[in-house]
Amino acid sequence: MAYLAAPLENLIEQLCGLPGIGPKSAQRIAFFLMSLPRADAVELARAIVEVKDKVRFCSICFNVSEGEQCAICTDARRDGTVICVVEEPRDVIAIERSGRFAGKYHVLGGAISPIDGVGPEQLRFKELIDRLKEGSVTELIAATNPNAEGEATALYLAQLVRPLGIKVTRIASGLPVGGDLEYADEVTLGRAMDGRREL
Ligand SMILES: [Zn+2]
């Protein structure tokens, strides 16, 4: 694309690396960004840098956080006896949106997937066990995605925790099989949460 100005070409290239953005979308977005008032463009660039500089992972649950510990872990009104175990921070957002859960979270950082070379040791199970040893947790809700990797992860979790005498439940079916939690609507996710069963 030698006919494009080099900075524009560079921006299109950068955008092309984003999830779900192909070359055509990248071009459309790049021209849109070019049409923005300078202040808006600076604001957007600043927001990207700020996320890199200021957002990190909570030292307890590994959700995204501005401080050492996230707003959910530090909220005394939330029930510390129930922990909802999810794959990614995006899933926390989805479950929070359902409004049916008032406990705490643990973000594993993915799901067990032998094909992709992801075993339990790559996920934050050890950190979870350390949390459970403190003794106040009575139930873990396995809210991993309703696909093969998510199911395998939920089963592994149940086996891992059984010796500790902590109940492990699985969010109910009704979620689209093979799908991602983050795409489930609030009502479906709320129902799945209410209808959870012991593993
Ligand atoms: Zn946290």
PDB file of N, CA, C and O in Angstrom, residues 54-131:
ATOM      1  N   LYS A  54      -1.835   1.252  34.332  1.00  0.00           N
ATOM      2  CA  LYS A  54      -2.534   1.294  35.615  1.00  0.00           C
ATOM      3  C   LYS A  54      -3.353   0.060  35.954  1.00  0.00           C
ATOM      4  O   LYS A  54      -3.778  -0.102  37.092  1.00  0.00           O
ATOM      5  N   VAL A  55      -3.656  -0.773  34.968  1.00  0.00           N
ATOM      6  CA  VAL A  55      -4.491  -1.929  35.275  1.00  0.00           C
ATOM      7  C   VAL A  55      -3.619  -3.170  35.413  1.00  0.00           C
ATOM      8  O   VAL A  55      -2.761  -3.431  34.583  1.00  0.00           O
ATOM      9  N   ARG A  56      -3.819  -3.871  36.487  1.00  0.00           N
ATOM     10  CA  ARG A  56      -3.050  -5.105  36.690  1.00  0.00           C
ATOM     11  C   ARG A  56      -4.002  -6.189  37.191  1.00  0.00           C
ATOM     12  O   ARG A  56      -5.210  -5.988  37.205  1.00  0.00           O
ATOM     13  N   PHE A  57      -3.442  -7.311  37.634  1.00  0.00           N
ATOM     14  CA  PHE A  57      -4.287  -8.391  38.118  1.00  0.00           C
ATOM     15  C   PHE A  57      -4.332  -8.377  39.644  1.00  0.00           C
ATOM     16  O   PHE A  57      -3.303  -8.187  40.291  1.00  0.00           O
ATOM     17  N   CYS A  58      -5.534  -8.554  40.186  1.00  0.00           N
ATOM     18  CA  CYS A  58      -5.727  -8.603  41.639  1.00  0.00           C
ATOM     19  C   CYS A  58      -4.860  -9.723  42.227  1.00  0.00           C
ATOM     20  O   CYS A  58      -4.806 -10.825  41.681  1.00  0.00           O
ATOM     21  N   SER A  59      -4.202  -9.450  43.322  1.00  0.00           N
ATOM     22  CA  SER A  59      -3.289 -10.439  43.907  1.00  0.00           C
ATOM     23  C   SER A  59      -4.035 -11.603  44.569  1.00  0.00           C
ATOM     24  O   SER A  59      -3.441 -12.628  44.863  1.00  0.00           O
ATOM     25  N   ILE A  60      -5.345 -11.439  44.788  1.00  0.00           N
ATOM     26  CA  ILE A  60      -6.127 -12.523  45.403  1.00  0.00           C
ATOM     27  C   ILE A  60      -6.852 -13.351  44.332  1.00  0.00           C
ATOM     28  O   ILE A  60      -6.676 -14.566  44.253  1.00  0.00           O
ATOM     29  N   CYS A  61      -7.657 -12.680  43.497  1.00  0.00           N
ATOM     30  CA  CYS A  61      -8.526 -13.432  42.571  1.00  0.00           C
ATOM     31  C   CYS A  61      -8.059 -13.388  41.117  1.00  0.00           C
ATOM     32  O   CYS A  61      -8.590 -14.099  40.280  1.00  0.00           O
ATOM     33  N   PHE A  62      -7.103 -12.510  40.779  1.00  0.00           N
ATOM     34  CA  PHE A  62      -6.559 -12.370  39.425  1.00  0.00           C
ATOM     35  C   PHE A  62      -7.543 -11.776  38.429  1.00  0.00           C
ATOM     36  O   PHE A  62      -7.366 -11.872  37.226  1.00  0.00           O
ATOM     37  N   ASN A  63      -8.574 -11.113  38.967  1.00  0.00           N
ATOM     38  CA  ASN A  63      -9.418 -10.277  38.131  1.00  0.00           C
ATOM     39  C   ASN A  63      -8.606  -9.015  37.803  1.00  0.00           C
ATOM     40  O   ASN A  63      -7.611  -8.743  38.469  1.00  0.00           O
ATOM     41  N   VAL A  64      -9.038  -8.252  36.793  1.00  0.00           N
ATOM     42  CA  VAL A  64      -8.334  -6.998  36.528  1.00  0.00           C
ATOM     43  C   VAL A  64      -8.621  -6.019  37.663  1.00  0.00           C
ATOM     44  O   VAL A  64      -9.697  -6.023  38.244  1.00  0.00           O
ATOM     45  N   SER A  65      -7.628  -5.196  37.961  1.00  0.00           N
ATOM     46  CA  SER A  65      -7.739  -4.334  39.132  1.00  0.00           C
ATOM     47  C   SER A  65      -6.871  -3.095  38.981  1.00  0.00           C
ATOM     48  O   SER A  65      -5.826  -3.124  38.330  1.00  0.00           O
ATOM     49  N   GLU A  66      -7.317  -2.015  39.608  1.00  0.00           N
ATOM     50  CA  GLU A  66      -6.494  -0.803  39.568  1.00  0.00           C
ATOM     51  C   GLU A  66      -5.494  -0.822  40.718  1.00  0.00           C
ATOM     52  O   GLU A  66      -4.391  -0.316  40.612  1.00  0.00           O
ATOM     53  N   GLY A  67      -5.890  -1.433  41.818  1.00  0.00           N
ATOM     54  CA  GLY A  67      -5.003  -1.511  42.968  1.00  0.00           C
ATOM     55  C   GLY A  67      -4.452  -2.914  43.136  1.00  0.00           C
ATOM     56  O   GLY A  67      -4.665  -3.790  42.293  1.00  0.00           O
ATOM     57  N   GLU A  68      -3.747  -3.144  44.229  1.00  0.00           N
ATOM     58  CA  GLU A  68      -3.190  -4.459  44.565  1.00  0.00           C
ATOM     59  C   GLU A  68      -4.303  -5.518  44.649  1.00  0.00           C
ATOM     60  O   GLU A  68      -4.140  -6.655  44.213  1.00  0.00           O
ATOM     61  N   GLN A  69      -5.449  -5.089  45.244  1.00  0.00           N
ATOM     62  CA  GLN A  69      -6.608  -5.983  45.313  1.00  0.00           C
ATOM     63  C   GLN A  69      -7.798  -5.331  44.615  1.00  0.00           C
ATOM     64  O   GLN A  69      -7.958  -4.118  44.671  1.00  0.00           O
ATOM     65  N   CYS A  70      -8.639  -6.163  43.969  1.00  0.00           N
ATOM     66  CA  CYS A  70      -9.732  -5.611  43.169  1.00  0.00           C
ATOM     67  C   CYS A  70     -10.908  -5.156  44.042  1.00  0.00           C
ATOM     68  O   CYS A  70     -10.985  -5.463  45.227  1.00  0.00           O
ATOM     69  N   ALA A  71     -11.832  -4.440  43.409  1.00  0.00           N
ATOM     70  CA  ALA A  71     -12.977  -3.867  44.121  1.00  0.00           C
ATOM     71  C   ALA A  71     -13.890  -4.956  44.695  1.00  0.00           C
ATOM     72  O   ALA A  71     -14.571  -4.729  45.696  1.00  0.00           O
ATOM     73  N   ILE A  72     -13.911  -6.143  44.070  1.00  0.00           N
ATOM     74  CA  ILE A  72     -14.775  -7.225  44.555  1.00  0.00           C
ATOM     75  C   ILE A  72     -14.142  -7.878  45.788  1.00  0.00           C
ATOM     76  O   ILE A  72     -14.810  -8.107  46.792  1.00  0.00           O
ATOM     77  N   CYS A  73     -12.860  -8.146  45.734  1.00  0.00           N
ATOM     78  CA  CYS A  73     -12.173  -8.776  46.874  1.00  0.00           C
ATOM     79  C   CYS A  73     -12.205  -7.887  48.120  1.00  0.00           C
ATOM     80  O   CYS A  73     -12.238  -8.388  49.236  1.00  0.00           O
ATOM     81  N   THR A  74     -12.170  -6.567  47.906  1.00  0.00           N
ATOM     82  CA  THR A  74     -12.115  -5.662  49.061  1.00  0.00           C
ATOM     83  C   THR A  74     -13.504  -5.250  49.549  1.00  0.00           C
ATOM     84  O   THR A  74     -13.624  -4.534  50.524  1.00  0.00           O
ATOM     85  N   ASP A  75     -14.561  -5.731  48.864  1.00  0.00           N
ATOM     86  CA  ASP A  75     -15.926  -5.357  49.245  1.00  0.00           C
ATOM     87  C   ASP A  75     -16.422  -6.283  50.361  1.00  0.00           C
ATOM     88  O   ASP A  75     -16.714  -7.454  50.133  1.00  0.00           O
ATOM     89  N   ALA A  76     -16.541  -5.740  51.559  1.00  0.00           N
ATOM     90  CA  ALA A  76     -16.906  -6.540  52.739  1.00  0.00           C
ATOM     91  C   ALA A  76     -18.337  -7.060  52.667  1.00  0.00           C
ATOM     92  O   ALA A  76     -18.699  -8.009  53.372  1.00  0.00           O
ATOM     93  N   ARG A  77     -19.167  -6.463  51.808  1.00  0.00           N
ATOM     94  CA  ARG A  77     -20.566  -6.922  51.708  1.00  0.00           C
ATOM     95  C   ARG A  77     -20.683  -8.198  50.888  1.00  0.00           C
ATOM     96  O   ARG A  77     -21.711  -8.851  50.869  1.00  0.00           O
ATOM     97  N   ARG A  78     -19.618  -8.560  50.170  1.00  0.00           N
ATOM     98  CA  ARG A  78     -19.689  -9.757  49.327  1.00  0.00           C
ATOM     99  C   ARG A  78     -19.355 -10.994  50.149  1.00  0.00           C
ATOM    100  O   ARG A  78     -18.513 -10.965  51.028  1.00  0.00           O
ATOM    101  N   ASP A  79     -20.067 -12.089  49.812  1.00  0.00           N
ATOM    102  CA  ASP A  79     -19.966 -13.341  50.557  1.00  0.00           C
ATOM    103  C   ASP A  79     -18.640 -14.051  50.248  1.00  0.00           C
ATOM    104  O   ASP A  79     -18.434 -14.531  49.141  1.00  0.00           O
ATOM    105  N   GLY A  80     -17.797 -14.135  51.252  1.00  0.00           N
ATOM    106  CA  GLY A  80     -16.492 -14.760  51.061  1.00  0.00           C
ATOM    107  C   GLY A  80     -16.516 -16.277  51.162  1.00  0.00           C
ATOM    108  O   GLY A  80     -15.488 -16.932  50.979  1.00  0.00           O
ATOM    109  N   THR A  81     -17.700 -16.871  51.415  1.00  0.00           N
ATOM    110  CA  THR A  81     -17.767 -18.326  51.557  1.00  0.00           C
ATOM    111  C   THR A  81     -18.013 -19.026  50.213  1.00  0.00           C
ATOM    112  O   THR A  81     -17.873 -20.233  50.103  1.00  0.00           O
ATOM    113  N   VAL A  82     -18.415 -18.251  49.200  1.00  0.00           N
ATOM    114  CA  VAL A  82     -18.660 -18.825  47.874  1.00  0.00           C
ATOM    115  C   VAL A  82     -17.732 -18.166  46.858  1.00  0.00           C
ATOM    116  O   VAL A  82     -17.675 -16.945  46.759  1.00  0.00           O
ATOM    117  N   ILE A  83     -16.995 -18.996  46.124  1.00  0.00           N
ATOM    118  CA  ILE A  83     -16.103 -18.466  45.084  1.00  0.00           C
ATOM    119  C   ILE A  83     -16.537 -19.010  43.733  1.00  0.00           C
ATOM    120  O   ILE A  83     -16.713 -20.222  43.559  1.00  0.00           O
ATOM    121  N   CYS A  84     -16.742 -18.110  42.804  1.00  0.00           N
ATOM    122  CA  CYS A  84     -17.086 -18.480  41.439  1.00  0.00           C
ATOM    123  C   CYS A  84     -15.794 -18.543  40.630  1.00  0.00           C
ATOM    124  O   CYS A  84     -15.074 -17.562  40.521  1.00  0.00           O
ATOM    125  N   VAL A  85     -15.508 -19.728  40.094  1.00  0.00           N
ATOM    126  CA  VAL A  85     -14.252 -19.934  39.368  1.00  0.00           C
ATOM    127  C   VAL A  85     -14.503 -19.762  37.871  1.00  0.00           C
ATOM    128  O   VAL A  85     -15.336 -20.464  37.291  1.00  0.00           O
ATOM    129  N   VAL A  86     -13.813 -18.815  37.254  1.00  0.00           N
ATOM    130  CA  VAL A  86     -14.017 -18.520  35.833  1.00  0.00           C
ATOM    131  C   VAL A  86     -12.691 -18.603  35.076  1.00  0.00           C
ATOM    132  O   VAL A  86     -11.628 -18.670  35.686  1.00  0.00           O
ATOM    133  N   GLU A  87     -12.798 -18.593  33.745  1.00  0.00           N
ATOM    134  CA  GLU A  87     -11.588 -18.686  32.923  1.00  0.00           C
ATOM    135  C   GLU A  87     -10.880 -17.339  32.785  1.00  0.00           C
ATOM    136  O   GLU A  87      -9.664 -17.248  32.942  1.00  0.00           O
ATOM    137  N   GLU A  88     -11.647 -16.302  32.466  1.00  0.00           N
ATOM    138  CA  GLU A  88     -11.044 -15.005  32.138  1.00  0.00           C
ATOM    139  C   GLU A  88     -11.756 -13.852  32.851  1.00  0.00           C
ATOM    140  O   GLU A  88     -12.931 -13.989  33.197  1.00  0.00           O
ATOM    141  N   PRO A  89     -11.075 -12.712  32.994  1.00  0.00           N
ATOM    142  CA  PRO A  89     -11.729 -11.536  33.589  1.00  0.00           C
ATOM    143  C   PRO A  89     -13.017 -11.137  32.864  1.00  0.00           C
ATOM    144  O   PRO A  89     -13.943 -10.631  33.495  1.00  0.00           O
ATOM    145  N   ARG A  90     -13.079 -11.387  31.561  1.00  0.00           N
ATOM    146  CA  ARG A  90     -14.302 -11.073  30.800  1.00  0.00           C
ATOM    147  C   ARG A  90     -15.506 -11.803  31.375  1.00  0.00           C
ATOM    148  O   ARG A  90     -16.640 -11.324  31.314  1.00  0.00           O
ATOM    149  N   ASP A  91     -15.271 -13.025  31.911  1.00  0.00           N
ATOM    150  CA  ASP A  91     -16.371 -13.814  32.463  1.00  0.00           C
ATOM    151  C   ASP A  91     -16.896 -13.193  33.763  1.00  0.00           C
ATOM    152  O   ASP A  91     -18.070 -13.328  34.085  1.00  0.00           O
ATOM    153  N   VAL A  92     -16.016 -12.557  34.510  1.00  0.00           N
ATOM    154  CA  VAL A  92     -16.447 -11.853  35.722  1.00  0.00           C
ATOM    155  C   VAL A  92     -17.447 -10.768  35.335  1.00  0.00           C
ATOM    156  O   VAL A  92     -18.509 -10.636  35.950  1.00  0.00           O
ATOM    157  N   ILE A  93     -17.127 -10.047  34.278  1.00  0.00           N
ATOM    158  CA  ILE A  93     -18.014  -8.972  33.815  1.00  0.00           C
ATOM    159  C   ILE A  93     -19.373  -9.554  33.445  1.00  0.00           C
ATOM    160  O   ILE A  93     -20.412  -9.029  33.820  1.00  0.00           O
ATOM    161  N   ALA A  94     -19.374 -10.693  32.717  1.00  0.00           N
ATOM    162  CA  ALA A  94     -20.623 -11.319  32.283  1.00  0.00           C
ATOM    163  C   ALA A  94     -21.467 -11.743  33.486  1.00  0.00           C
ATOM    164  O   ALA A  94     -22.676 -11.504  33.527  1.00  0.00           O
ATOM    165  N   ILE A  95     -20.854 -12.344  34.491  1.00  0.00           N
ATOM    166  CA  ILE A  95     -21.599 -12.830  35.649  1.00  0.00           C
ATOM    167  C   ILE A  95     -22.075 -11.660  36.517  1.00  0.00           C
ATOM    168  O   ILE A  95     -23.191 -11.676  37.023  1.00  0.00           O
ATOM    169  N   GLU A  96     -21.249 -10.646  36.655  1.00  0.00           N
ATOM    170  CA  GLU A  96     -21.665  -9.458  37.395  1.00  0.00           C
ATOM    171  C   GLU A  96     -22.901  -8.827  36.747  1.00  0.00           C
ATOM    172  O   GLU A  96     -23.799  -8.361  37.428  1.00  0.00           O
ATOM    173  N   ARG A  97     -22.924  -8.852  35.408  1.00  0.00           N
ATOM    174  CA  ARG A  97     -24.054  -8.284  34.674  1.00  0.00           C
ATOM    175  C   ARG A  97     -25.345  -9.031  34.978  1.00  0.00           C
ATOM    176  O   ARG A  97     -26.432  -8.466  34.953  1.00  0.00           O
ATOM    177  N   SER A  98     -25.247 -10.342  35.253  1.00  0.00           N
ATOM    178  CA  SER A  98     -26.443 -11.131  35.544  1.00  0.00           C
ATOM    179  C   SER A  98     -27.044 -10.728  36.889  1.00  0.00           C
ATOM    180  O   SER A  98     -28.222 -10.949  37.147  1.00  0.00           O
ATOM    181  N   GLY A  99     -26.269 -10.152  37.763  1.00  0.00           N
ATOM    182  CA  GLY A  99     -26.768  -9.674  39.056  1.00  0.00           C
ATOM    183  C   GLY A  99     -27.183 -10.770  40.018  1.00  0.00           C
ATOM    184  O   GLY A  99     -27.829 -10.499  41.026  1.00  0.00           O
ATOM    185  N   ARG A 100     -26.825 -12.040  39.756  1.00  0.00           N
ATOM    186  CA  ARG A 100     -27.275 -13.137  40.602  1.00  0.00           C
ATOM    187  C   ARG A 100     -26.188 -13.682  41.509  1.00  0.00           C
ATOM    188  O   ARG A 100     -26.367 -14.717  42.135  1.00  0.00           O
ATOM    189  N   PHE A 101     -25.070 -13.039  41.555  1.00  0.00           N
ATOM    190  CA  PHE A 101     -23.978 -13.602  42.326  1.00  0.00           C
ATOM    191  C   PHE A 101     -23.380 -12.530  43.229  1.00  0.00           C
ATOM    192  O   PHE A 101     -23.005 -11.453  42.769  1.00  0.00           O
ATOM    193  N   ALA A 102     -23.308 -12.842  44.518  1.00  0.00           N
ATOM    194  CA  ALA A 102     -22.798 -11.855  45.479  1.00  0.00           C
ATOM    195  C   ALA A 102     -21.581 -12.376  46.225  1.00  0.00           C
ATOM    196  O   ALA A 102     -21.219 -11.869  47.282  1.00  0.00           O
ATOM    197  N   GLY A 103     -20.964 -13.444  45.683  1.00  0.00           N
ATOM    198  CA  GLY A 103     -19.767 -13.980  46.317  1.00  0.00           C
ATOM    199  C   GLY A 103     -18.521 -13.392  45.696  1.00  0.00           C
ATOM    200  O   GLY A 103     -18.551 -12.286  45.151  1.00  0.00           O
ATOM    201  N   LYS A 104     -17.432 -14.140  45.788  1.00  0.00           N
ATOM    202  CA  LYS A 104     -16.175 -13.665  45.218  1.00  0.00           C
ATOM    203  C   LYS A 104     -15.772 -14.525  44.016  1.00  0.00           C
ATOM    204  O   LYS A 104     -16.459 -15.491  43.694  1.00  0.00           O
ATOM    205  N   TYR A 105     -14.675 -14.166  43.385  1.00  0.00           N
ATOM    206  CA  TYR A 105     -14.254 -14.841  42.150  1.00  0.00           C
ATOM    207  C   TYR A 105     -12.848 -15.396  42.266  1.00  0.00           C
ATOM    208  O   TYR A 105     -12.068 -15.005  43.120  1.00  0.00           O
ATOM    209  N   HIS A 106     -12.554 -16.319  41.336  1.00  0.00           N
ATOM    210  CA  HIS A 106     -11.171 -16.710  41.106  1.00  0.00           C
ATOM    211  C   HIS A 106     -10.997 -16.895  39.598  1.00  0.00           C
ATOM    212  O   HIS A 106     -11.717 -17.678  38.981  1.00  0.00           O
ATOM    213  N   VAL A 107     -10.071 -16.155  39.002  1.00  0.00           N
ATOM    214  CA  VAL A 107      -9.855 -16.206  37.556  1.00  0.00           C
ATOM    215  C   VAL A 107      -8.673 -17.131  37.264  1.00  0.00           C
ATOM    216  O   VAL A 107      -7.542 -16.861  37.669  1.00  0.00           O
ATOM    217  N   LEU A 108      -8.950 -18.223  36.562  1.00  0.00           N
ATOM    218  CA  LEU A 108      -7.914 -19.234  36.308  1.00  0.00           C
ATOM    219  C   LEU A 108      -6.899 -18.794  35.257  1.00  0.00           C
ATOM    220  O   LEU A 108      -5.759 -19.252  35.255  1.00  0.00           O
ATOM    221  N   GLY A 109      -7.324 -17.936  34.340  1.00  0.00           N
ATOM    222  CA  GLY A 109      -6.422 -17.514  33.271  1.00  0.00           C
ATOM    223  C   GLY A 109      -6.507 -18.415  32.043  1.00  0.00           C
ATOM    224  O   GLY A 109      -5.605 -18.418  31.204  1.00  0.00           O
ATOM    225  N   GLY A 110      -7.600 -19.175  31.921  1.00  0.00           N
ATOM    226  CA  GLY A 110      -7.786 -20.042  30.759  1.00  0.00           C
ATOM    227  C   GLY A 110      -8.471 -21.330  31.163  1.00  0.00           C
ATOM    228  O   GLY A 110      -9.023 -21.444  32.257  1.00  0.00           O
ATOM    229  N   ALA A 111      -8.433 -22.319  30.270  1.00  0.00           N
ATOM    230  CA  ALA A 111      -9.037 -23.620  30.536  1.00  0.00           C
ATOM    231  C   ALA A 111      -8.042 -24.704  30.140  1.00  0.00           C
ATOM    232  O   ALA A 111      -7.158 -24.468  29.312  1.00  0.00           O
ATOM    233  N   ILE A 112      -8.207 -25.872  30.739  1.00  0.00           N
ATOM    234  CA  ILE A 112      -7.332 -26.993  30.402  1.00  0.00           C
ATOM    235  C   ILE A 112      -7.574 -27.403  28.951  1.00  0.00           C
ATOM    236  O   ILE A 112      -8.712 -27.642  28.548  1.00  0.00           O
ATOM    237  N   SER A 113      -6.519 -27.444  28.164  1.00  0.00           N
ATOM    238  CA  SER A 113      -6.636 -27.787  26.757  1.00  0.00           C
ATOM    239  C   SER A 113      -5.350 -28.461  26.284  1.00  0.00           C
ATOM    240  O   SER A 113      -4.397 -27.804  25.879  1.00  0.00           O
ATOM    241  N   PRO A 114      -5.325 -29.806  26.343  1.00  0.00           N
ATOM    242  CA  PRO A 114      -4.103 -30.528  25.961  1.00  0.00           C
ATOM    243  C   PRO A 114      -3.638 -30.188  24.543  1.00  0.00           C
ATOM    244  O   PRO A 114      -2.435 -30.089  24.287  1.00  0.00           O
ATOM    245  N   ILE A 115      -4.577 -29.973  23.622  1.00  0.00           N
ATOM    246  CA  ILE A 115      -4.219 -29.651  22.233  1.00  0.00           C
ATOM    247  C   ILE A 115      -3.390 -28.379  22.160  1.00  0.00           C
ATOM    248  O   ILE A 115      -2.450 -28.264  21.388  1.00  0.00           O
ATOM    249  N   ASP A 116      -3.771 -27.402  23.004  1.00  0.00           N
ATOM    250  CA  ASP A 116      -3.043 -26.124  23.010  1.00  0.00           C
ATOM    251  C   ASP A 116      -1.890 -26.130  24.011  1.00  0.00           C
ATOM    252  O   ASP A 116      -1.275 -25.086  24.248  1.00  0.00           O
ATOM    253  N   GLY A 117      -1.644 -27.305  24.606  1.00  0.00           N
ATOM    254  CA  GLY A 117      -0.543 -27.392  25.557  1.00  0.00           C
ATOM    255  C   GLY A 117      -0.818 -26.704  26.885  1.00  0.00           C
ATOM    256  O   GLY A 117       0.113 -26.314  27.581  1.00  0.00           O
ATOM    257  N   VAL A 118      -2.106 -26.524  27.225  1.00  0.00           N
ATOM    258  CA  VAL A 118      -2.441 -25.895  28.503  1.00  0.00           C
ATOM    259  C   VAL A 118      -2.878 -26.962  29.499  1.00  0.00           C
ATOM    260  O   VAL A 118      -3.926 -27.587  29.341  1.00  0.00           O
ATOM    261  N   GLY A 119      -2.055 -27.201  30.504  1.00  0.00           N
ATOM    262  CA  GLY A 119      -2.384 -28.134  31.569  1.00  0.00           C
ATOM    263  C   GLY A 119      -2.715 -27.361  32.830  1.00  0.00           C
ATOM    264  O   GLY A 119      -2.586 -26.135  32.853  1.00  0.00           O
ATOM    265  N   PRO A 120      -3.150 -28.073  33.889  1.00  0.00           N
ATOM    266  CA  PRO A 120      -3.517 -27.405  35.147  1.00  0.00           C
ATOM    267  C   PRO A 120      -2.402 -26.519  35.700  1.00  0.00           C
ATOM    268  O   PRO A 120      -2.679 -25.487  36.307  1.00  0.00           O
ATOM    269  N   GLU A 121      -1.150 -26.935  35.467  1.00  0.00           N
ATOM    270  CA  GLU A 121      -0.035 -26.170  36.059  1.00  0.00           C
ATOM    271  C   GLU A 121       0.129 -24.789  35.418  1.00  0.00           C
ATOM    272  O   GLU A 121       0.752 -23.912  35.997  1.00  0.00           O
ATOM    273  N   GLN A 122      -0.453 -24.596  34.210  1.00  0.00           N
ATOM    274  CA  GLN A 122      -0.383 -23.271  33.579  1.00  0.00           C
ATOM    275  C   GLN A 122      -1.499 -22.345  34.091  1.00  0.00           C
ATOM    276  O   GLN A 122      -1.494 -21.166  33.797  1.00  0.00           O
ATOM    277  N   LEU A 123      -2.449 -22.927  34.803  1.00  0.00           N
ATOM    278  CA  LEU A 123      -3.584 -22.133  35.281  1.00  0.00           C
ATOM    279  C   LEU A 123      -3.426 -21.864  36.781  1.00  0.00           C
ATOM    280  O   LEU A 123      -2.572 -22.455  37.432  1.00  0.00           O
ATOM    281  N   ARG A 124      -4.272 -20.979  37.332  1.00  0.00           N
ATOM    282  CA  ARG A 124      -4.064 -20.556  38.713  1.00  0.00           C
ATOM    283  C   ARG A 124      -4.815 -21.437  39.725  1.00  0.00           C
ATOM    284  O   ARG A 124      -5.569 -20.929  40.556  1.00  0.00           O
ATOM    285  N   PHE A 125      -4.591 -22.742  39.615  1.00  0.00           N
ATOM    286  CA  PHE A 125      -5.185 -23.684  40.579  1.00  0.00           C
ATOM    287  C   PHE A 125      -4.460 -23.631  41.918  1.00  0.00           C
ATOM    288  O   PHE A 125      -5.081 -23.719  42.965  1.00  0.00           O
ATOM    289  N   LYS A 126      -3.137 -23.517  41.859  1.00  0.00           N
ATOM    290  CA  LYS A 126      -2.356 -23.515  43.086  1.00  0.00           C
ATOM    291  C   LYS A 126      -2.763 -22.331  43.964  1.00  0.00           C
ATOM    292  O   LYS A 126      -2.945 -22.475  45.175  1.00  0.00           O
ATOM    293  N   GLU A 127      -2.925 -21.163  43.310  1.00  0.00           N
ATOM    294  CA  GLU A 127      -3.336 -19.963  44.038  1.00  0.00           C
ATOM    295  C   GLU A 127      -4.735 -20.149  44.637  1.00  0.00           C
ATOM    296  O   GLU A 127      -5.022 -19.638  45.723  1.00  0.00           O
ATOM    297  N   LEU A 128      -5.586 -20.896  43.922  1.00  0.00           N
ATOM    298  CA  LEU A 128      -6.928 -21.167  44.428  1.00  0.00           C
ATOM    299  C   LEU A 128      -6.862 -22.045  45.672  1.00  0.00           C
ATOM    300  O   LEU A 128      -7.520 -21.762  46.675  1.00  0.00           O
ATOM    301  N   ILE A 129      -6.069 -23.093  45.602  1.00  0.00           N
ATOM    302  CA  ILE A 129      -5.920 -23.996  46.751  1.00  0.00           C
ATOM    303  C   ILE A 129      -5.402 -23.225  47.969  1.00  0.00           C
ATOM    304  O   ILE A 129      -5.865 -23.418  49.091  1.00  0.00           O
ATOM    305  N   ASP A 130      -4.459 -22.322  47.732  1.00  0.00           N
ATOM    306  CA  ASP A 130      -3.936 -21.498  48.830  1.00  0.00           C
ATOM    307  C   ASP A 130      -5.055 -20.678  49.478  1.00  0.00           C
ATOM    308  O   ASP A 130      -5.110 -20.540  50.696  1.00  0.00           O
ATOM    309  N   ARG A 131      -5.956 -20.163  48.642  1.00  0.00           N
ATOM    310  CA  ARG A 131      -7.083 -19.384  49.185  1.00  0.00           C
ATOM    311  C   ARG A 131      -8.004 -20.272  50.013  1.00  0.00           C
ATOM    312  O   ARG A 131      -8.515 -19.864  51.048  1.00  0.00           O
TER     313      ARG A 131
END
